[in-house]
JSON list of C-alpha atoms in Angstrom, two decimals:
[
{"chain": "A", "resi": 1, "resn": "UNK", "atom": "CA", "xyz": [236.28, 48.13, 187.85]},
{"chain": "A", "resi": 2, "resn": "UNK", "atom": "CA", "xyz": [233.47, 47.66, 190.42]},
{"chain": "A", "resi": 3, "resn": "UNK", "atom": "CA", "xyz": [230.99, 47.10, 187.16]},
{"chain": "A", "resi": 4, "resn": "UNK", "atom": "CA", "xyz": [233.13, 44.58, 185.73]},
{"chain": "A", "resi": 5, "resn": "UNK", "atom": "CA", "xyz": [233.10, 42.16, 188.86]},
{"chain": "A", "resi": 6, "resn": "UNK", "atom": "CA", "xyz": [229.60, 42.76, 189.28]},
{"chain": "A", "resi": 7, "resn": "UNK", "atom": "CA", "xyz": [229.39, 41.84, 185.35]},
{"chain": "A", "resi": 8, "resn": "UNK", "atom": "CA", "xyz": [231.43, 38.99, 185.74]},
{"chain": "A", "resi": 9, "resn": "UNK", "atom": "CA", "xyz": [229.70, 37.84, 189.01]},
{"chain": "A", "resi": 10, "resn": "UNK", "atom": "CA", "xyz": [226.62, 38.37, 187.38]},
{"chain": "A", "resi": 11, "resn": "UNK", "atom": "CA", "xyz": [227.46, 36.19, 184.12]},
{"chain": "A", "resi": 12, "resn": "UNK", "atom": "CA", "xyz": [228.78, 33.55, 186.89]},
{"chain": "A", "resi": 13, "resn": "UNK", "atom": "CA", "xyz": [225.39, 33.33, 188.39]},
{"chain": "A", "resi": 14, "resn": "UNK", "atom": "CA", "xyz": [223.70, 33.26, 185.24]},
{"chain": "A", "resi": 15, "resn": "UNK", "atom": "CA", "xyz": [225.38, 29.71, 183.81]},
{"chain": "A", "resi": 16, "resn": "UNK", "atom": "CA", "xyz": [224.73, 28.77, 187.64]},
{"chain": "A", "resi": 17, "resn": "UNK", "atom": "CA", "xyz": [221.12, 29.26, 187.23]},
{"chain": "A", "resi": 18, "resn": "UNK", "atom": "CA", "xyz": [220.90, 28.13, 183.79]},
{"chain": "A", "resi": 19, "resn": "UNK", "atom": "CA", "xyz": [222.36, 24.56, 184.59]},
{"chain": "A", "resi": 20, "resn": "UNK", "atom": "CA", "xyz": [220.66, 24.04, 187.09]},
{"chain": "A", "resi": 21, "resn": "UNK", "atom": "CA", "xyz": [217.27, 24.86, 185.14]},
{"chain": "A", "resi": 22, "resn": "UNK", "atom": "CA", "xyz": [218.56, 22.07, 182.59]},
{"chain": "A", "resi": 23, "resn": "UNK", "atom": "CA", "xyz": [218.44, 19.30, 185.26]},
{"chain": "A", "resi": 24, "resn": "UNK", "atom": "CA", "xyz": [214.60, 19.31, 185.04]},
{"chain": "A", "resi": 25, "resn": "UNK", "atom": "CA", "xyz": [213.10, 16.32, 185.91]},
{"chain": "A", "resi": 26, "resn": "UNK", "atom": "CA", "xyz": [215.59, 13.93, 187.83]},
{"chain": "A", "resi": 27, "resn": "UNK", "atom": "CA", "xyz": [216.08, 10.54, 185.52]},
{"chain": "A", "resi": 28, "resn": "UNK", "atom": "CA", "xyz": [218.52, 8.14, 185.18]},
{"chain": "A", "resi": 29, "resn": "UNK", "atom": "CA", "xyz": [220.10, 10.50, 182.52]},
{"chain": "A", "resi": 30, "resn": "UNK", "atom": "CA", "xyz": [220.36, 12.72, 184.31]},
{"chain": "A", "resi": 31, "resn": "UNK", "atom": "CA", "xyz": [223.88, 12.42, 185.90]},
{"chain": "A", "resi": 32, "resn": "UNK", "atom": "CA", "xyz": [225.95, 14.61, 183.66]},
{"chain": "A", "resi": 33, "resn": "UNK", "atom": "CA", "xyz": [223.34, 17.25, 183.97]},
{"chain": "A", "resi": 34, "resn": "UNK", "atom": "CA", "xyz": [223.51, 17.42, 187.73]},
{"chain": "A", "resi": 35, "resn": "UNK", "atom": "CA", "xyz": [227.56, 17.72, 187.50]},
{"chain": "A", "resi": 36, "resn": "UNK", "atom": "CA", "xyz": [227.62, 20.13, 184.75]},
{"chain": "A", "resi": 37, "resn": "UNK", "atom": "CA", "xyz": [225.15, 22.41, 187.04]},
{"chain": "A", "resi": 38, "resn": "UNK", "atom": "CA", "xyz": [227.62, 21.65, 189.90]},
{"chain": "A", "resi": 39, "resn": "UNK", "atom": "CA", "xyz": [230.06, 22.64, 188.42]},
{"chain": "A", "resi": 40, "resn": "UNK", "atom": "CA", "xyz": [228.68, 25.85, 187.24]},
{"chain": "A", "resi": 41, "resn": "UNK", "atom": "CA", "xyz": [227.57, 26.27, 190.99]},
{"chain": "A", "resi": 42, "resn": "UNK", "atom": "CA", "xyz": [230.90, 25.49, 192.35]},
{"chain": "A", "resi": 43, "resn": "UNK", "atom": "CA", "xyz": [233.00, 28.05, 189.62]},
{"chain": "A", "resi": 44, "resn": "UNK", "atom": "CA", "xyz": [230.28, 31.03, 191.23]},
{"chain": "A", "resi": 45, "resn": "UNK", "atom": "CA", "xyz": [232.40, 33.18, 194.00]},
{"chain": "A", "resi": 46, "resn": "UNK", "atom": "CA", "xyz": [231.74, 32.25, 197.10]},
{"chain": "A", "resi": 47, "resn": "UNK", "atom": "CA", "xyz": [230.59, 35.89, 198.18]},
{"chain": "A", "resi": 48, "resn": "UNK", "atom": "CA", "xyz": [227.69, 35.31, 195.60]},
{"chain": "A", "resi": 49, "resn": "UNK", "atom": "CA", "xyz": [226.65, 32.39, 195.95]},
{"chain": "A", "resi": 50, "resn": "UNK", "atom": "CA", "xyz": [223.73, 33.17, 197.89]},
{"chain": "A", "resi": 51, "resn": "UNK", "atom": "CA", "xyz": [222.53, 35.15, 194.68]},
{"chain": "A", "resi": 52, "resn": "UNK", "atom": "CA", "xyz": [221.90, 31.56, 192.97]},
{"chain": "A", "resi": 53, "resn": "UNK", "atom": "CA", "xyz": [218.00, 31.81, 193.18]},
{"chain": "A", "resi": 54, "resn": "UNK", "atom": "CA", "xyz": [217.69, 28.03, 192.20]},
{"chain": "A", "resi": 55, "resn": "UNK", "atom": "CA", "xyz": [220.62, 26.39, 193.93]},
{"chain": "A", "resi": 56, "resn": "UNK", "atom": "CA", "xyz": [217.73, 24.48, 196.47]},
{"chain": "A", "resi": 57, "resn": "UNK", "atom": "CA", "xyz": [216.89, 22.73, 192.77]},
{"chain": "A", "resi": 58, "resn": "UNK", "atom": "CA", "xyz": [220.38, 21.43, 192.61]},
{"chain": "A", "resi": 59, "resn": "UNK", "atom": "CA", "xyz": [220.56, 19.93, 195.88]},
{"chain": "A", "resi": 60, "resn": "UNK", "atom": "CA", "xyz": [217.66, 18.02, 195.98]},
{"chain": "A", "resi": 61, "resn": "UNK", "atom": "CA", "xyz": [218.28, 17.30, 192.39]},
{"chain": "A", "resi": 62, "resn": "UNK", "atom": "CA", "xyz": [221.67, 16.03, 193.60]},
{"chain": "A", "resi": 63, "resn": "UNK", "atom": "CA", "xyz": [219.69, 14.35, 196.62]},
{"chain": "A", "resi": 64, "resn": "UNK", "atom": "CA", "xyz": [217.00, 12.75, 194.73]},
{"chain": "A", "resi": 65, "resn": "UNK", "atom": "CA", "xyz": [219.34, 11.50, 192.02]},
{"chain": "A", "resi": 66, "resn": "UNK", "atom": "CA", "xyz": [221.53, 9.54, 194.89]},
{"chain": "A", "resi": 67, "resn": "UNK", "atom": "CA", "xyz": [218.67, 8.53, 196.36]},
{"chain": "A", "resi": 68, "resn": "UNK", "atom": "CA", "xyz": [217.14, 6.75, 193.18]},
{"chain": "A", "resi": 69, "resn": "UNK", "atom": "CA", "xyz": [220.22, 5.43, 191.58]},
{"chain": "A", "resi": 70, "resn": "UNK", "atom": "CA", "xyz": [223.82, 5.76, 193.59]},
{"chain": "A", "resi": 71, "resn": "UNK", "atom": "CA", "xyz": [222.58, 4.60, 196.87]},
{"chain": "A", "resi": 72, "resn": "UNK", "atom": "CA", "xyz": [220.89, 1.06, 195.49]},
{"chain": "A", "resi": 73, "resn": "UNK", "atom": "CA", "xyz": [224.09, 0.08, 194.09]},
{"chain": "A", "resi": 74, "resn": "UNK", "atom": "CA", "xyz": [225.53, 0.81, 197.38]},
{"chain": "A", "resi": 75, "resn": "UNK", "atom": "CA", "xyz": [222.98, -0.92, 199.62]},
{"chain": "A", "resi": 76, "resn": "UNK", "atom": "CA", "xyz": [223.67, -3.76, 196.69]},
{"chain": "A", "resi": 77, "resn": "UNK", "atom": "CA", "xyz": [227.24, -4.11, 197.56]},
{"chain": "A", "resi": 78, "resn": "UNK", "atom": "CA", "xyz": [227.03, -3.79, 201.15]},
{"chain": "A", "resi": 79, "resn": "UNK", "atom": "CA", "xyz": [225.04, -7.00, 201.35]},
{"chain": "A", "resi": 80, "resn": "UNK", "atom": "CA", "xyz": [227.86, -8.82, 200.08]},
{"chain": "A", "resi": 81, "resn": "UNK", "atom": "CA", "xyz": [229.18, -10.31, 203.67]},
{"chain": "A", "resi": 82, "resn": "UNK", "atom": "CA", "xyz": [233.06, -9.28, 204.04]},
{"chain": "A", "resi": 83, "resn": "UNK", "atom": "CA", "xyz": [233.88, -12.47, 204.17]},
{"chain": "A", "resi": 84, "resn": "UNK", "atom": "CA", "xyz": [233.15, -14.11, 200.96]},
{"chain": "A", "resi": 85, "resn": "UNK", "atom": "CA", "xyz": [231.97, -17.60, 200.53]},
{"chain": "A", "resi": 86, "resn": "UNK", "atom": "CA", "xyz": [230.70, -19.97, 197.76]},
{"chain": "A", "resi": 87, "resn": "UNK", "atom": "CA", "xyz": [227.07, -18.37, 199.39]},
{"chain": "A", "resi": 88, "resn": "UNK", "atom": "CA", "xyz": [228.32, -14.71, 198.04]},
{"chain": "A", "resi": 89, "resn": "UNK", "atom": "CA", "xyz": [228.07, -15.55, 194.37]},
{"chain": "A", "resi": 90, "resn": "UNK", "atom": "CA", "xyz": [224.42, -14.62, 194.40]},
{"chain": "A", "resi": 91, "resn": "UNK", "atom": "CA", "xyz": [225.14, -11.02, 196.32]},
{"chain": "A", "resi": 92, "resn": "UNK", "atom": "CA", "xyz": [228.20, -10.54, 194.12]},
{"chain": "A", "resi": 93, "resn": "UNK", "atom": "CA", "xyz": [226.27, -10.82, 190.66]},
{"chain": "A", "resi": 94, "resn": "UNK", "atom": "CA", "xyz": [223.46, -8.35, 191.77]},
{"chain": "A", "resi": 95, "resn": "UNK", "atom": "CA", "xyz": [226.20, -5.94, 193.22]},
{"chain": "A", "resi": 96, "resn": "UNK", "atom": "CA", "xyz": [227.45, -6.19, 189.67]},
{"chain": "A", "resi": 97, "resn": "UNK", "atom": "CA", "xyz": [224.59, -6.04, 187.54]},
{"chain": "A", "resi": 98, "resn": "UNK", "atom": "CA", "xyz": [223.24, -2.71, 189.73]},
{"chain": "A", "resi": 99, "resn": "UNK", "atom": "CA", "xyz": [226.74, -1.17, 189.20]},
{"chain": "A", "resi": 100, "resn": "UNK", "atom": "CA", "xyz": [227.37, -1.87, 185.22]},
{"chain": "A", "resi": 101, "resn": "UNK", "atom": "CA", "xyz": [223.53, -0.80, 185.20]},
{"chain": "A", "resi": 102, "resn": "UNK", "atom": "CA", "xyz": [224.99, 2.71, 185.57]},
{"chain": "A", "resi": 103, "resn": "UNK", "atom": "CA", "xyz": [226.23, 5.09, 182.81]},
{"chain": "A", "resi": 104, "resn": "UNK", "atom": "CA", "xyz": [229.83, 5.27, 183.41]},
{"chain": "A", "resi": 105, "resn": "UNK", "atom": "CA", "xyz": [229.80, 9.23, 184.77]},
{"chain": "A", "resi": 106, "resn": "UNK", "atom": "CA", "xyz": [227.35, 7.77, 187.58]},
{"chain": "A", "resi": 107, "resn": "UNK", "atom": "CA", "xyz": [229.86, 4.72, 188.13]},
{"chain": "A", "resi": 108, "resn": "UNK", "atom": "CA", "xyz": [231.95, 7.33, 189.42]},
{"chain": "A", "resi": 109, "resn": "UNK", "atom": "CA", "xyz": [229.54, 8.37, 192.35]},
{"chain": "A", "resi": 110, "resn": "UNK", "atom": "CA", "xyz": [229.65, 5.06, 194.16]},
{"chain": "A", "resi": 111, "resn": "UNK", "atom": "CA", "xyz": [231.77, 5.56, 197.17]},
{"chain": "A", "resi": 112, "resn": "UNK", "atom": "CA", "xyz": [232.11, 1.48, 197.91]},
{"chain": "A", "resi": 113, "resn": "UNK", "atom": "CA", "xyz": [233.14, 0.35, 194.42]},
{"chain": "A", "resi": 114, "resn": "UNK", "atom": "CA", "xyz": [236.08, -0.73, 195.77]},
{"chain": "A", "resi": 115, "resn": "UNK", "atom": "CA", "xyz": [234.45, -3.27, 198.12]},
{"chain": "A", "resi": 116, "resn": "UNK", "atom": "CA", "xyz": [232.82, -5.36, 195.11]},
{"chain": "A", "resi": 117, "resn": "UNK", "atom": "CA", "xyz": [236.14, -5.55, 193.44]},
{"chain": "A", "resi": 118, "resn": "UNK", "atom": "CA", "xyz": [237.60, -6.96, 196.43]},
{"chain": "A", "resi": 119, "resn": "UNK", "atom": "CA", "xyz": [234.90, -9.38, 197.21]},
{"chain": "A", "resi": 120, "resn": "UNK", "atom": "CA", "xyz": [234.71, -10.43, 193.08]},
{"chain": "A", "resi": 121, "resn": "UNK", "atom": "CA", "xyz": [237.99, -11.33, 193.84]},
{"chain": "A", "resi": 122, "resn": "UNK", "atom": "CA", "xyz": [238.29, -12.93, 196.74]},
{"chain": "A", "resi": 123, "resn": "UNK", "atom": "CA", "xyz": [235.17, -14.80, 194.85]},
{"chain": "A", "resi": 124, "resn": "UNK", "atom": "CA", "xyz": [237.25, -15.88, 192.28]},
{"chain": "A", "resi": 125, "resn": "UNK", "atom": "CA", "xyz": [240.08, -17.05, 194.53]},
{"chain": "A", "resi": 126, "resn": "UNK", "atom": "CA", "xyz": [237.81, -19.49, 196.59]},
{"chain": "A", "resi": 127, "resn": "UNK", "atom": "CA", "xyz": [238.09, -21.98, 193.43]},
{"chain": "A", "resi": 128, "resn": "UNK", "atom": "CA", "xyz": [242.12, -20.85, 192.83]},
{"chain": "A", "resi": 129, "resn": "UNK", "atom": "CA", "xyz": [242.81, -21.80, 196.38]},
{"chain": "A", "resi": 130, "resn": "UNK", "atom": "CA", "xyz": [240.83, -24.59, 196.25]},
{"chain": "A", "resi": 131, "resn": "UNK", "atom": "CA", "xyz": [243.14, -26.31, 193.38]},
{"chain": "A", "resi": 132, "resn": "UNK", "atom": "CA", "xyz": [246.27, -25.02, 195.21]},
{"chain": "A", "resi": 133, "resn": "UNK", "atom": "CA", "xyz": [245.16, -26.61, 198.52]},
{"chain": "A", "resi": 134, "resn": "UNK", "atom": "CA", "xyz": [244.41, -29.56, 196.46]},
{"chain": "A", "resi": 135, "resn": "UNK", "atom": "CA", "xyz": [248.10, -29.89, 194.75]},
{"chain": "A", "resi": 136, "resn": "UNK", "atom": "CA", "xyz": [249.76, -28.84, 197.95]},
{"chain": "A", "resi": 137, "resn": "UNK", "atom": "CA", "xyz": [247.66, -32.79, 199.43]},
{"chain": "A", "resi": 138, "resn": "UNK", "atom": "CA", "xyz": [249.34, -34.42, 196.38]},
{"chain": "A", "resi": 139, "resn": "UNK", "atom": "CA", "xyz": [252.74, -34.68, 198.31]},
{"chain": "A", "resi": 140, "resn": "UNK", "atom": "CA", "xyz": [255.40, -36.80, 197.43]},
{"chain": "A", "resi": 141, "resn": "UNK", "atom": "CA", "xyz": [254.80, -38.25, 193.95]},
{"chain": "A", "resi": 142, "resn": "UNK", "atom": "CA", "xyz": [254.25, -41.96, 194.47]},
{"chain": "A", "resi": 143, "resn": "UNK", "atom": "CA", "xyz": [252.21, -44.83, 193.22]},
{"chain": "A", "resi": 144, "resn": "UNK", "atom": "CA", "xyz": [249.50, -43.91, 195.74]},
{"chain": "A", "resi": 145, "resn": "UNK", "atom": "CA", "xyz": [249.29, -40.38, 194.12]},
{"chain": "A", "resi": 146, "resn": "UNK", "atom": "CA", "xyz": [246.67, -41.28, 191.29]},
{"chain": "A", "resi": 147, "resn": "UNK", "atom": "CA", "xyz": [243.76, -40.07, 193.17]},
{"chain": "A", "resi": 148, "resn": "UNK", "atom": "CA", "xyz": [245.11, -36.93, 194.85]},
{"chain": "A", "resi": 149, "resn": "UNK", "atom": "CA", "xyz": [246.42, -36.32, 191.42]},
{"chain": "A", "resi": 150, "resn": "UNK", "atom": "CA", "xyz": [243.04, -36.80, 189.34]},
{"chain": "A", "resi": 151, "resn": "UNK", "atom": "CA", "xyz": [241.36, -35.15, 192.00]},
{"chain": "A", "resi": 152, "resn": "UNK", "atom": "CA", "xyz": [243.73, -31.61, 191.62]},
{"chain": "A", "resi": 153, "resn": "UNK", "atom": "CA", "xyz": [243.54, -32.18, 187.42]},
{"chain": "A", "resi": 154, "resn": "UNK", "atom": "CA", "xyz": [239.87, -32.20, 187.47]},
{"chain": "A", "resi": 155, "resn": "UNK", "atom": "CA", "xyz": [239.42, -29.33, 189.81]},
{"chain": "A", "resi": 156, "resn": "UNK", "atom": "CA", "xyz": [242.07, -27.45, 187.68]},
{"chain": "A", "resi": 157, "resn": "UNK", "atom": "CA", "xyz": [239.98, -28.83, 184.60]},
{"chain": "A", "resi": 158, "resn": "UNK", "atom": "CA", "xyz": [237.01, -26.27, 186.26]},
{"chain": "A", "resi": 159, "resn": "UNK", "atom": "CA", "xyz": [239.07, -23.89, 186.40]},
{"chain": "A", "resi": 160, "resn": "UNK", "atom": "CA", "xyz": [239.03, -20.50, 183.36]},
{"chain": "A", "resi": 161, "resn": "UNK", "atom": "CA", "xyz": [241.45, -19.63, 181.60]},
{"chain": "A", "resi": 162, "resn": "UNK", "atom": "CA", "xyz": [242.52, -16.39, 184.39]},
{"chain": "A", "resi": 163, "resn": "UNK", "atom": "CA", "xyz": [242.17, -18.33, 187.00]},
{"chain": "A", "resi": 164, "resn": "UNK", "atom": "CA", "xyz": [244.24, -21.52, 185.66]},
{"chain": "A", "resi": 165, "resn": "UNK", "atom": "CA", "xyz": [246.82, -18.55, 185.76]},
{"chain": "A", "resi": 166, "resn": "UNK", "atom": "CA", "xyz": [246.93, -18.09, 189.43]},
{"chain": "A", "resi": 167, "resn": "UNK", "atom": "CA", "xyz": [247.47, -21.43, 190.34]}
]
């Protein structure tokens, strides 16, 4: 029984050390790498563990690779100011274009994704409220209603197709 575990454990350690020699060089690729030797790492017992002889390659693979690529996309979207403005539209399309720039299993490491959805759409409500705000000054329909009128039609002209929606 005792050879079996130490089989077992053995085997364990082996796919450890084997994934984590796949990594090789750190890339952009290399995300699923990285998990897959995680993984591996993580399914080793915990009493054995320590007999991973490469596990320092995983975490500064790990390290490096959130260096490089995760933690621009964050420092991306934490320049967008919490409250967003017609001035955010430039912060909001880099925070975006860094993020889609990532293979979808690396999407997944970005802890503050949730922040540029909230501020793309807070964006796109500036213009919504906008057209509300501009309806709500129309009033009372009355013969001095033209220009209040015009003035909520042609902002609700500007408007998409998703956003025309909200109004």
């Amino acid at each position: 029984l005792k050879e079996a575990r130490e089989k077992i454990n053995s085997i364990y350690i082996s796919n450890a050390e084997n994934a984590i020699s796949e990594i090789g060089t750190v890339s952009e690729s290399s995300v699923d790498a990285i998990l897959n030797a995680r993984k591996a790492y993580d399914a080793v017992p915990s009493f054995v563990k320590k007999s991973v002889k490469n596990y320092d390659q995983l975490q500064s693979a790990e390290s490096l690779y959130r260096e490089t690529y995760i933690k621009p996309v964050e420092n991306a979207i934490n320049l967008i100011d919490s409250k967003v403005g017609y001035s955010s539209g430039y912060d909001i399309s880099q925070a975006r274009s860094a993020y889609d720039s990532l293979s979808e299993t690396a999407k997944g490491l970005v802890c503050n994704y949730a922040l540029l959805t909230k501020a793309e759409n807070d964006f796109l409500m500036l213009d919504v409220n906008y057209v509300i705000a501009l309806i709500d000054k129309i009033g009372t329909v009355n013969y001095g209603s033209k220009s209040a009128i015009e003035s909520a039609r042609n902002a609700m002209d500007l408007l998409d197709e998703e956003e025309r929606g909200l109004v």
